[in-house]
PDB file of C-alpha atoms in Angstrom:
ATOM      1  CA  MET A  68     128.539 154.919  33.243  1.00 64.00           C
ATOM      2  CA  ARG A  69     130.486 154.527  36.362  1.00 64.00           C
ATOM      3  CA  PHE A  70     128.555 151.235  37.577  1.00 65.00           C
ATOM      4  CA  ILE A  71     129.509 149.981  34.221  1.00 66.00           C
ATOM      5  CA  LEU A  72     132.965 150.317  34.648  1.00 62.00           C
ATOM      6  CA  GLY A  73     132.864 148.811  38.039  1.00 65.00           C
ATOM      7  CA  MET A  74     130.942 145.475  36.674  1.00 69.00           C
ATOM      8  CA  THR A  75     133.660 144.929  33.483  1.00 67.00           C
ATOM      9  CA  ALA A  76     136.637 145.681  36.120  1.00 64.00           C
ATOM     10  CA  VAL A  77     135.697 142.771  38.394  1.00 58.00           C
ATOM     11  CA  VAL A  78     135.036 139.936  35.655  1.00 56.00           C
ATOM     12  CA  ALA A  79     137.996 140.923  34.676  1.00 61.00           C
ATOM     13  CA  LEU A  80     139.418 140.280  37.926  1.00 61.00           C
ATOM     14  CA  THR A  81     137.480 137.217  38.493  1.00 60.00           C
ATOM     15  CA  ALA A  82     138.871 135.651  35.057  1.00 57.00           C
ATOM     16  CA  CYS A  83     142.393 136.444  36.185  1.00 58.00           C
ATOM     17  CA  SER A  84     141.909 134.623  39.630  1.00 55.00           C
ATOM     18  CA  PRO A  85     143.477 131.191  39.829  1.00 56.00           C
ATOM     19  CA  SER A  86     141.553 128.037  40.261  1.00 55.00           C
ATOM     20  CA  ILE A  87     141.483 126.233  43.555  1.00 53.00           C
ATOM     21  CA  PRO A  88     142.607 122.338  43.468  1.00 52.00           C
ATOM     22  CA  ASP A  89     140.615 119.595  44.881  1.00 53.00           C
ATOM     23  CA  SER A  90     141.028 119.341  48.403  1.00 48.00           C
ATOM     24  CA  GLY A  91     139.712 115.915  48.609  1.00 49.00           C
ATOM     25  CA  GLY A  92     142.793 114.945  47.126  1.00 49.00           C
ATOM     26  CA  GLY A  93     145.113 115.863  50.336  1.00 49.00           C
ATOM     27  CA  VAL A  94     148.280 117.743  50.417  1.00 50.00           C
ATOM     28  CA  GLY A  95     151.060 116.579  48.191  1.00 52.00           C
ATOM     29  CA  PHE A  96     149.346 113.001  47.667  1.00 52.00           C
ATOM     30  CA  GLY A  97     146.320 111.296  46.591  1.00 62.00           C
ATOM     31  CA  ASP A  98     143.222 109.680  48.677  1.00 75.00           C
ATOM     32  CA  TYR A  99     144.185 109.379  51.942  1.00 77.00           C
ATOM     33  CA  THR A 100     142.719 105.676  52.395  1.00 81.00           C
ATOM     34  CA  GLU A 101     145.210 104.859  49.206  1.00 82.00           C
ATOM     35  CA  PHE A 102     147.914 106.018  50.972  1.00 82.00           C
ATOM     36  CA  GLU A 103     147.296 104.602  54.159  1.00 83.00           C
ATOM     37  CA  ALA A 104     147.514 101.356  52.235  1.00 83.00           C
ATOM     38  CA  GLN A 105     150.276 101.406  50.538  1.00 84.00           C
ATOM     39  CA  ARG A 106     151.912 102.567  53.668  1.00 84.00           C
ATOM     40  CA  GLN A 107     151.223  99.258  55.239  1.00 82.00           C
ATOM     41  CA  ALA A 108     152.240  97.424  52.164  1.00 83.00           C
ATOM     42  CA  ARG A 109     155.421  98.839  52.796  1.00 83.00           C
ATOM     43  CA  GLU A 110     155.763  98.026  56.224  1.00 81.00           C
ATOM     44  CA  ALA A 111     154.815  94.327  55.595  1.00 78.00           C
ATOM     45  CA  GLN A 112     157.576  94.250  53.162  1.00 76.00           C
ATOM     46  CA  LEU A 113     160.009  95.228  55.188  1.00 77.00           C
ATOM     47  CA  THR A 114     158.763  93.497  58.158  1.00 72.00           C
ATOM     48  CA  GLY A 115     157.780  90.454  56.193  1.00 65.00           C
ATOM     49  CA  ALA A 116     154.514  89.802  57.980  1.00 61.00           C
ATOM     50  CA  ALA A 117     151.022  89.724  56.571  1.00 61.00           C
ATOM     51  CA  VAL A 118     149.030  92.670  55.814  1.00 56.00           C
ATOM     52  CA  PRO A 119     145.857  92.809  58.178  1.00 60.00           C
ATOM     53  CA  ALA A 120     142.589  93.303  55.921  1.00 61.00           C
ATOM     54  CA  PRO A 121     140.652  96.760  57.227  1.00 59.00           C
ATOM     55  CA  ASN A 122     138.712  96.198  60.626  1.00 58.00           C
ATOM     56  CA  ALA A 123     139.983  92.613  60.927  1.00 58.00           C
ATOM     57  CA  VAL A 124     139.658  91.043  64.071  1.00 59.00           C
ATOM     58  CA  SER A 125     142.068  88.710  65.578  1.00 58.00           C
ATOM     59  CA  SER A 126     141.452  85.262  66.186  1.00 58.00           C
ATOM     60  CA  GLU A 127     144.435  84.127  68.770  1.00 57.00           C
ATOM     61  CA  THR A 128     142.832  82.898  71.895  1.00 56.00           C
ATOM     62  CA  LEU A 129     144.437  84.270  74.794  1.00 53.00           C
ATOM     63  CA  ASP A 130     147.265  81.731  76.262  1.00 52.00           C
ATOM     64  CA  GLY A 131     148.655  81.764  79.873  1.00 47.00           C
ATOM     65  CA  ALA A 132     152.309  81.293  78.205  1.00 49.00           C
ATOM     66  CA  ALA A 133     151.632  84.405  76.200  1.00 49.00           C
ATOM     67  CA  VAL A 134     151.141  86.682  79.093  1.00 47.00           C
ATOM     68  CA  THR A 135     155.171  87.451  80.052  1.00 50.00           C
ATOM     69  CA  ALA A 136     156.182  88.828  83.261  1.00 46.00           C
ATOM     70  CA  LEU A 137     156.306  92.768  83.609  1.00 48.00           C
ATOM     71  CA  PRO A 138     158.798  94.553  86.248  1.00 51.00           C
ATOM     72  CA  GLY A 139     158.003  95.781  89.396  1.00 52.00           C
ATOM     73  CA  ASP A 140     153.850  94.921  90.171  1.00 55.00           C
ATOM     74  CA  ALA A 141     153.274  94.452  86.900  1.00 59.00           C
ATOM     75  CA  SER A 142     154.702  90.994  87.080  1.00 63.00           C
ATOM     76  CA  ASP A 143     152.866  90.089  89.818  1.00 69.00           C
ATOM     77  CA  LEU A 144     149.378  90.740  87.660  1.00 68.00           C
ATOM     78  CA  ALA A 145     151.114  88.978  85.166  1.00 68.00           C
ATOM     79  CA  ALA A 146     151.302  86.137  87.617  1.00 73.00           C
ATOM     80  CA  GLU A 147     147.802  86.583  88.874  1.00 76.00           C
ATOM     81  CA  THR A 148     146.766  86.501  85.101  1.00 75.00           C
ATOM     82  CA  ARG A 149     148.160  83.099  84.477  1.00 74.00           C
ATOM     83  CA  ALA A 150     147.019  81.381  87.291  1.00 74.00           C
ATOM     84  CA  ALA A 151     143.517  82.426  86.960  1.00 73.00           C
ATOM     85  CA  LEU A 152     143.575  81.460  82.729  1.00 71.00           C
ATOM     86  CA  ALA A 153     145.031  77.981  83.967  1.00 70.00           C
ATOM     87  CA  GLU A 154     142.150  77.610  86.343  1.00 68.00           C
ATOM     88  CA  ARG A 155     139.703  78.320  83.623  1.00 65.00           C
ATOM     89  CA  ASP A 156     140.899  75.819  81.168  1.00 60.00           C
ATOM     90  CA  GLY A 157     140.473  72.931  84.213  1.00 61.00           C
ATOM     91  CA  ASN A 158     137.016  74.114  84.969  1.00 57.00           C
ATOM     92  CA  SER A 159     134.965  73.992  81.613  1.00 51.00           C
ATOM     93  CA  GLY A 160     135.917  77.288  80.875  1.00 54.00           C
ATOM     94  CA  GLN A 161     134.719  78.574  83.689  1.00 57.00           C
ATOM     95  CA  PRO A 162     136.734  81.589  85.067  1.00 55.00           C
ATOM     96  CA  VAL A 163     137.150  81.115  89.274  1.00 56.00           C
ATOM     97  CA  VAL A 164     137.751  84.239  91.143  1.00 61.00           C
ATOM     98  CA  HIS A 165     138.855  84.296  94.418  1.00 63.00           C
ATOM     99  CA  ALA A 166     138.893  86.985  97.305  1.00 64.00           C
ATOM    100  CA  SER A 167     141.663  88.438  98.662  1.00 70.00           C
ATOM    101  CA  PRO A 168     142.963  87.067 101.957  1.00 70.00           C
ATOM    102  CA  ASP A 169     142.903  90.359 103.141  1.00 74.00           C
ATOM    103  CA  ASN A 170     139.120  90.862 102.785  1.00 75.00           C
ATOM    104  CA  PRO A 171     137.090  90.420 106.190  1.00 75.00           C
ATOM    105  CA  ALA A 172     135.270  87.436 106.702  1.00 71.00           C
ATOM    106  CA  PRO A 173     131.285  87.766 106.100  1.00 67.00           C
ATOM    107  CA  GLN A 174     129.126  88.792 109.309  1.00 63.00           C
ATOM    108  CA  THR A 175     125.796  87.630 109.734  1.00 57.00           C
ATOM    109  CA  VAL A 176     123.642  90.668 109.559  1.00 52.00           C
ATOM    110  CA  THR A 177     121.399  90.867 112.913  1.00 56.00           C
ATOM    111  CA  SER A 178     118.404  92.946 113.535  1.00 55.00           C
ATOM    112  CA  THR A 179     118.121  95.650 116.156  1.00 53.00           C
ATOM    113  CA  THR A 180     115.006  97.357 115.523  1.00 51.00           C
ATOM    114  CA  GLY A 181     113.429  95.204 118.067  1.00 58.00           C
ATOM    115  CA  ILE A 182     110.783  93.719 116.031  1.00 60.00           C
ATOM    116  CA  SER A 183     109.081  90.544 117.188  1.00 63.00           C
ATOM    117  CA  GLU A 184     110.151  86.755 116.073  1.00 65.00           C
ATOM    118  CA  GLU A 185     106.950  85.879 115.838  1.00 64.00           C
ATOM    119  CA  THR A 186     106.804  86.703 111.952  1.00 70.00           C
ATOM    120  CA  ASN A 187     110.010  84.446 111.505  1.00 71.00           C
ATOM    121  CA  PHE A 188     109.151  81.106 111.033  1.00 71.00           C
ATOM    122  CA  ASP A 189     112.141  79.205 111.719  1.00 71.00           C
ATOM    123  CA  ALA A 190     112.565  81.007 115.102  1.00 70.00           C
ATOM    124  CA  VAL A 191     109.366  80.811 116.348  1.00 68.00           C
ATOM    125  CA  SER A 192     109.626  76.597 115.389  1.00 71.00           C
ATOM    126  CA  GLY A 193     112.182  76.547 117.932  1.00 70.00           C
ATOM    127  CA  GLU A 194     110.848  77.578 121.157  1.00 73.00           C
ATOM    128  CA  ARG A 195     106.876  77.004 120.500  1.00 75.00           C
ATOM    129  CA  SER A 196     104.843  74.404 118.703  1.00 81.00           C
ATOM    130  CA  ILE A 197     101.482  73.850 118.582  1.00 84.00           C
ATOM    131  CA  GLU A 198     100.979  71.384 121.909  1.00 87.00           C
ATOM    132  CA  SER A 199     102.211  74.435 124.153  1.00 86.00           C
ATOM    133  CA  ASP A 200     100.001  76.965 122.775  1.00 87.00           C
ATOM    134  CA  ALA A 201      97.727  74.668 123.468  1.00 91.00           C
ATOM    135  CA  ALA A 202      98.270  74.731 127.340  1.00 92.00           C
ATOM    136  CA  LEU A 203      99.055  78.481 127.273  1.00 90.00           C
ATOM    137  CA  ILE A 204      95.126  78.575 126.003  1.00 92.00           C
ATOM    138  CA  ALA A 205      94.294  76.308 128.233  1.00 92.00           C
ATOM    139  CA  ARG A 206      96.232  78.213 131.774  1.00 92.00           C
ATOM    140  CA  ASN A 207      94.471  81.625 130.725  1.00 91.00           C
ATOM    141  CA  ARG A 208      90.789  80.055 130.606  1.00 90.00           C
ATOM    142  CA  ALA A 209      91.301  79.179 133.730  1.00 91.00           C
ATOM    143  CA  GLN A 210      92.412  82.134 135.556  1.00 90.00           C
ATOM    144  CA  TYR A 211      89.821  84.213 133.716  1.00 88.00           C
ATOM    145  CA  GLN A 212      86.766  85.071 136.021  1.00 86.00           C
ATOM    146  CA  VAL A 213      83.727  86.275 135.716  1.00 85.00           C
ATOM    147  CA  VAL A 214      82.477  88.843 137.879  1.00 85.00           C
ATOM    148  CA  GLN A 215      78.719  88.860 138.795  1.00 86.00           C
ATOM    149  CA  PRO A 216      76.503  92.236 139.558  1.00 85.00           C
ATOM    150  CA  GLN A 217      75.584  91.942 143.360  1.00 83.00           C
ATOM    151  CA  ALA A 218      73.156  94.284 145.374  1.00 83.00           C
ATOM    152  CA  LEU A 219      73.922  97.817 146.562  1.00 77.00           C
ATOM    153  CA  PRO A 220      74.740  98.070 150.348  1.00 74.00           C
ATOM    154  CA  GLN A 221      72.247  99.491 152.159  1.00 74.00           C
ATOM    155  CA  ARG A 222      72.725 102.588 153.501  1.00 65.00           C
ATOM    156  CA  SER A 223      72.828 103.561 157.573  1.00 66.00           C
ATOM    157  CA  GLY A 224      69.979 105.695 158.682  1.00 62.00           C
ATOM    158  CA  ASN A 225      72.060 108.530 159.561  1.00 64.00           C
ATOM    159  CA  ALA A 226      72.779 109.024 155.623  1.00 73.00           C
ATOM    160  CA  ALA A 227      71.410 111.646 153.818  1.00 80.00           C
ATOM    161  CA  PRO A 228      67.982 110.643 151.353  1.00 88.00           C
ATOM    162  CA  ASN A 229      68.799 108.624 148.780  1.00 91.00           C
ATOM    163  CA  ILE A 230      67.610 110.047 145.171  1.00 93.00           C
ATOM    164  CA  VAL A 231      68.575 107.445 143.479  1.00 91.00           C
ATOM    165  CA  GLN A 232      66.213 105.101 145.494  1.00 91.00           C
ATOM    166  CA  TYR A 233      63.327 107.939 145.351  1.00 93.00           C
ATOM    167  CA  ALA A 234      64.177 108.601 140.967  1.00 93.00           C
ATOM    168  CA  LEU A 235      63.486 104.856 140.753  1.00 92.00           C
ATOM    169  CA  GLU A 236      60.550 104.763 143.368  1.00 92.00           C
ATOM    170  CA  SER A 237      58.506 107.263 141.519  1.00 91.00           C
ATOM    171  CA  THR A 238      56.954 106.736 138.023  1.00 90.00           C
ATOM    172  CA  HIS A 239      55.541 110.484 137.548  1.00 92.00           C
ATOM    173  CA  PRO A 240      56.799 112.937 134.705  1.00 92.00           C
ATOM    174  CA  ILE A 241      57.939 116.170 135.811  1.00 91.00           C
ATOM    175  CA  GLY A 242      55.362 118.936 136.310  1.00 91.00           C
ATOM    176  CA  THR A 243      53.041 116.590 136.936  1.00 91.00           C
ATOM    177  CA  GLN A 244      51.287 117.326 140.603  1.00 92.00           C
ATOM    178  CA  VAL A 245      51.270 115.218 142.995  1.00 92.00           C
ATOM    179  CA  PHE A 246      51.633 117.371 146.447  1.00 93.00           C
ATOM    180  CA  ARG A 247      49.271 120.148 147.672  1.00 91.00           C
ATOM    181  CA  ARG A 248      51.244 123.095 147.549  1.00 89.00           C
ATOM    182  CA  PRO A 249      49.616 126.266 149.433  1.00 86.00           C
ATOM    183  CA  GLY A 250      50.859 129.663 149.369  1.00 81.00           C
ATOM    184  CA  PHE A 251      51.513 133.161 147.767  1.00 82.00           C
ATOM    185  CA  ASN A 252      54.392 134.086 145.591  1.00 82.00           C
ATOM    186  CA  LYS A 253      55.341 130.666 144.801  1.00 85.00           C
ATOM    187  CA  ASP A 254      57.352 131.068 141.474  1.00 86.00           C
ATOM    188  CA  THR A 255      59.566 134.262 143.524  1.00 87.00           C
ATOM    189  CA  ARG A 256      60.341 132.127 146.299  1.00 90.00           C
ATOM    190  CA  PHE A 257      61.282 129.477 144.018  1.00 92.00           C
ATOM    191  CA  GLN A 258      63.847 131.369 142.193  1.00 91.00           C
ATOM    192  CA  ARG A 259      65.653 132.562 145.370  1.00 92.00           C
ATOM    193  CA  ALA A 260      65.894 129.131 147.211  1.00 93.00           C
ATOM    194  CA  CYS A 261      66.937 127.330 144.110  1.00 94.00           C
ATOM    195  CA  ALA A 262      69.509 130.051 143.462  1.00 93.00           C
ATOM    196  CA  LYS A 263      71.237 128.396 146.889  1.00 93.00           C
ATOM    197  CA  TYR A 264      72.306 125.374 145.564  1.00 94.00           C
ATOM    198  CA  ALA A 265      75.037 124.037 142.884  1.00 93.00           C
ATOM    199  CA  SER A 266      72.887 121.831 141.398  1.00 94.00           C
ATOM    200  CA  PRO A 267      69.392 120.204 141.308  1.00 94.00           C
ATOM    201  CA  ASP A 268      70.950 116.989 142.739  1.00 94.00           C
ATOM    202  CA  GLN A 269      71.701 118.935 145.947  1.00 94.00           C
ATOM    203  CA  ALA A 270      68.840 120.725 145.931  1.00 94.00           C
ATOM    204  CA  GLN A 271      66.507 117.557 145.791  1.00 95.00           C
ATOM    205  CA  ILE A 272      68.587 116.097 148.648  1.00 94.00           C
ATOM    206  CA  ALA A 273      68.178 119.058 150.614  1.00 94.00           C
ATOM    207  CA  PHE A 274      64.453 118.922 149.954  1.00 95.00           C
ATOM    208  CA  MET A 275      64.037 115.494 150.877  1.00 94.00           C
ATOM    209  CA  ALA A 276      65.705 116.142 154.286  1.00 93.00           C
ATOM    210  CA  LYS A 277      63.302 118.764 155.156  1.00 92.00           C
ATOM    211  CA  GLY A 278      60.033 116.378 154.541  1.00 92.00           C
ATOM    212  CA  GLY A 279      60.186 116.462 150.996  1.00 91.00           C
ATOM    213  CA  PRO A 280      58.196 115.342 148.391  1.00 93.00           C
ATOM    214  CA  GLN A 281      55.167 115.526 150.677  1.00 93.00           C
ATOM    215  CA  ARG A 282      55.855 118.976 152.108  1.00 92.00           C
ATOM    216  CA  ASP A 283      57.966 121.834 150.994  1.00 93.00           C
ATOM    217  CA  ARG A 284      59.072 123.544 153.287  1.00 92.00           C
ATOM    218  CA  LEU A 285      62.353 125.133 151.218  1.00 93.00           C
ATOM    219  CA  GLY A 286      59.961 126.361 148.747  1.00 92.00           C
ATOM    220  CA  VAL A 287      61.593 124.744 145.715  1.00 94.00           C
ATOM    221  CA  ASP A 288      59.264 122.883 144.668  1.00 94.00           C
ATOM    222  CA  PRO A 289      56.279 124.713 143.940  1.00 92.00           C
ATOM    223  CA  ASP A 290      54.258 122.874 141.147  1.00 92.00           C
ATOM    224  CA  GLY A 291      54.041 119.799 143.738  1.00 92.00           C
ATOM    225  CA  ASP A 292      55.380 117.219 141.264  1.00 94.00           C
ATOM    226  CA  GLY A 293      57.882 115.962 144.233  1.00 94.00           C
ATOM    227  CA  TYR A 294      61.006 117.480 142.151  1.00 95.00           C
ATOM    228  CA  ALA A 295      63.055 120.620 143.239  1.00 94.00           C
ATOM    229  CA  CYS A 296      64.384 122.734 141.687  1.00 94.00           C
ATOM    230  CA  GLY A 297      64.029 121.391 138.127  1.00 91.00           C
ATOM    231  CA  TRP A 298      65.523 117.974 139.643  1.00 94.00           C
ATOM    232  CA  ASP A 299      64.997 115.234 136.381  1.00 94.00           C
ATOM    233  CA  PRO A 300      64.855 111.542 137.800  1.00 93.00           C
ATOM    234  CA  ARG A 301      64.955 109.908 134.058  1.00 93.00           C
ATOM    235  CA  PRO A 302      68.662 109.768 133.549  1.00 92.00           C
ATOM    236  CA  PHE A 303      68.475 107.154 137.046  1.00 91.00           C
ATOM    237  CA  ARG A 304      65.576 105.167 135.157  1.00 90.00           C
ATOM    238  CA  LYS A 305      67.362 105.191 131.701  1.00 90.00           C
ATOM    239  CA  ALA A 306      70.326 103.679 133.724  1.00 88.00           C
ATOM    240  CA  ILE A 307      67.902 100.309 134.433  1.00 83.00           C
ATOM    241  CA  GLY A 308      65.959 100.542 131.298  1.00 79.00           C
ATOM    242  CA  GLY A 309      63.009 101.609 133.316  1.00 60.00           C
TER     243      GLY A 309
END
């Protein structure tokens, strides 16, 4: 029952509320566009000027005489504008722009990166020619010298044994017995004797200085191949293609 009474009150209040006027009509007048047109018509009647069409663009051209002098700095701007228009009319409609006299003179940009001018044809053509290049090539060829190989000098009699010469004169491979090596404990003596030398080359020199390869007084060649402490003659042979 309470719900029915509430709904009845809401319907009664809705019926008594006033209607909302049309907001599109404006406040106190009709359409805004119509009002603006009427206002422009009234102003035209007062001034005697024609009313322009909406969004109309004037077809009048800018004339130098139409630019009037303005006070202060604006008057100078007006004078410059009239001068620019006059120059435009005298140059087939193309405006002429002059730089200000206060602007500095343009400077030529030069490269400071230290790049060679060999890639600049203008710079090179003024300094060199085909003839000068040909003369330079000829001078370089005249100074070119080919050094021919010469025979190695002979060692004096007091020099140490020449293991290079021995490597080139010998032909048998490592481990091939060529010389007789009698005795006992040859391997043990071999280890102790070779430990005294910093390299196989030094051991071979000492071996040959003490009567090697025929004799092995130092015990550095127990297998009798003529090579002390594992000395290898093959690198010397390969150096000459042998």
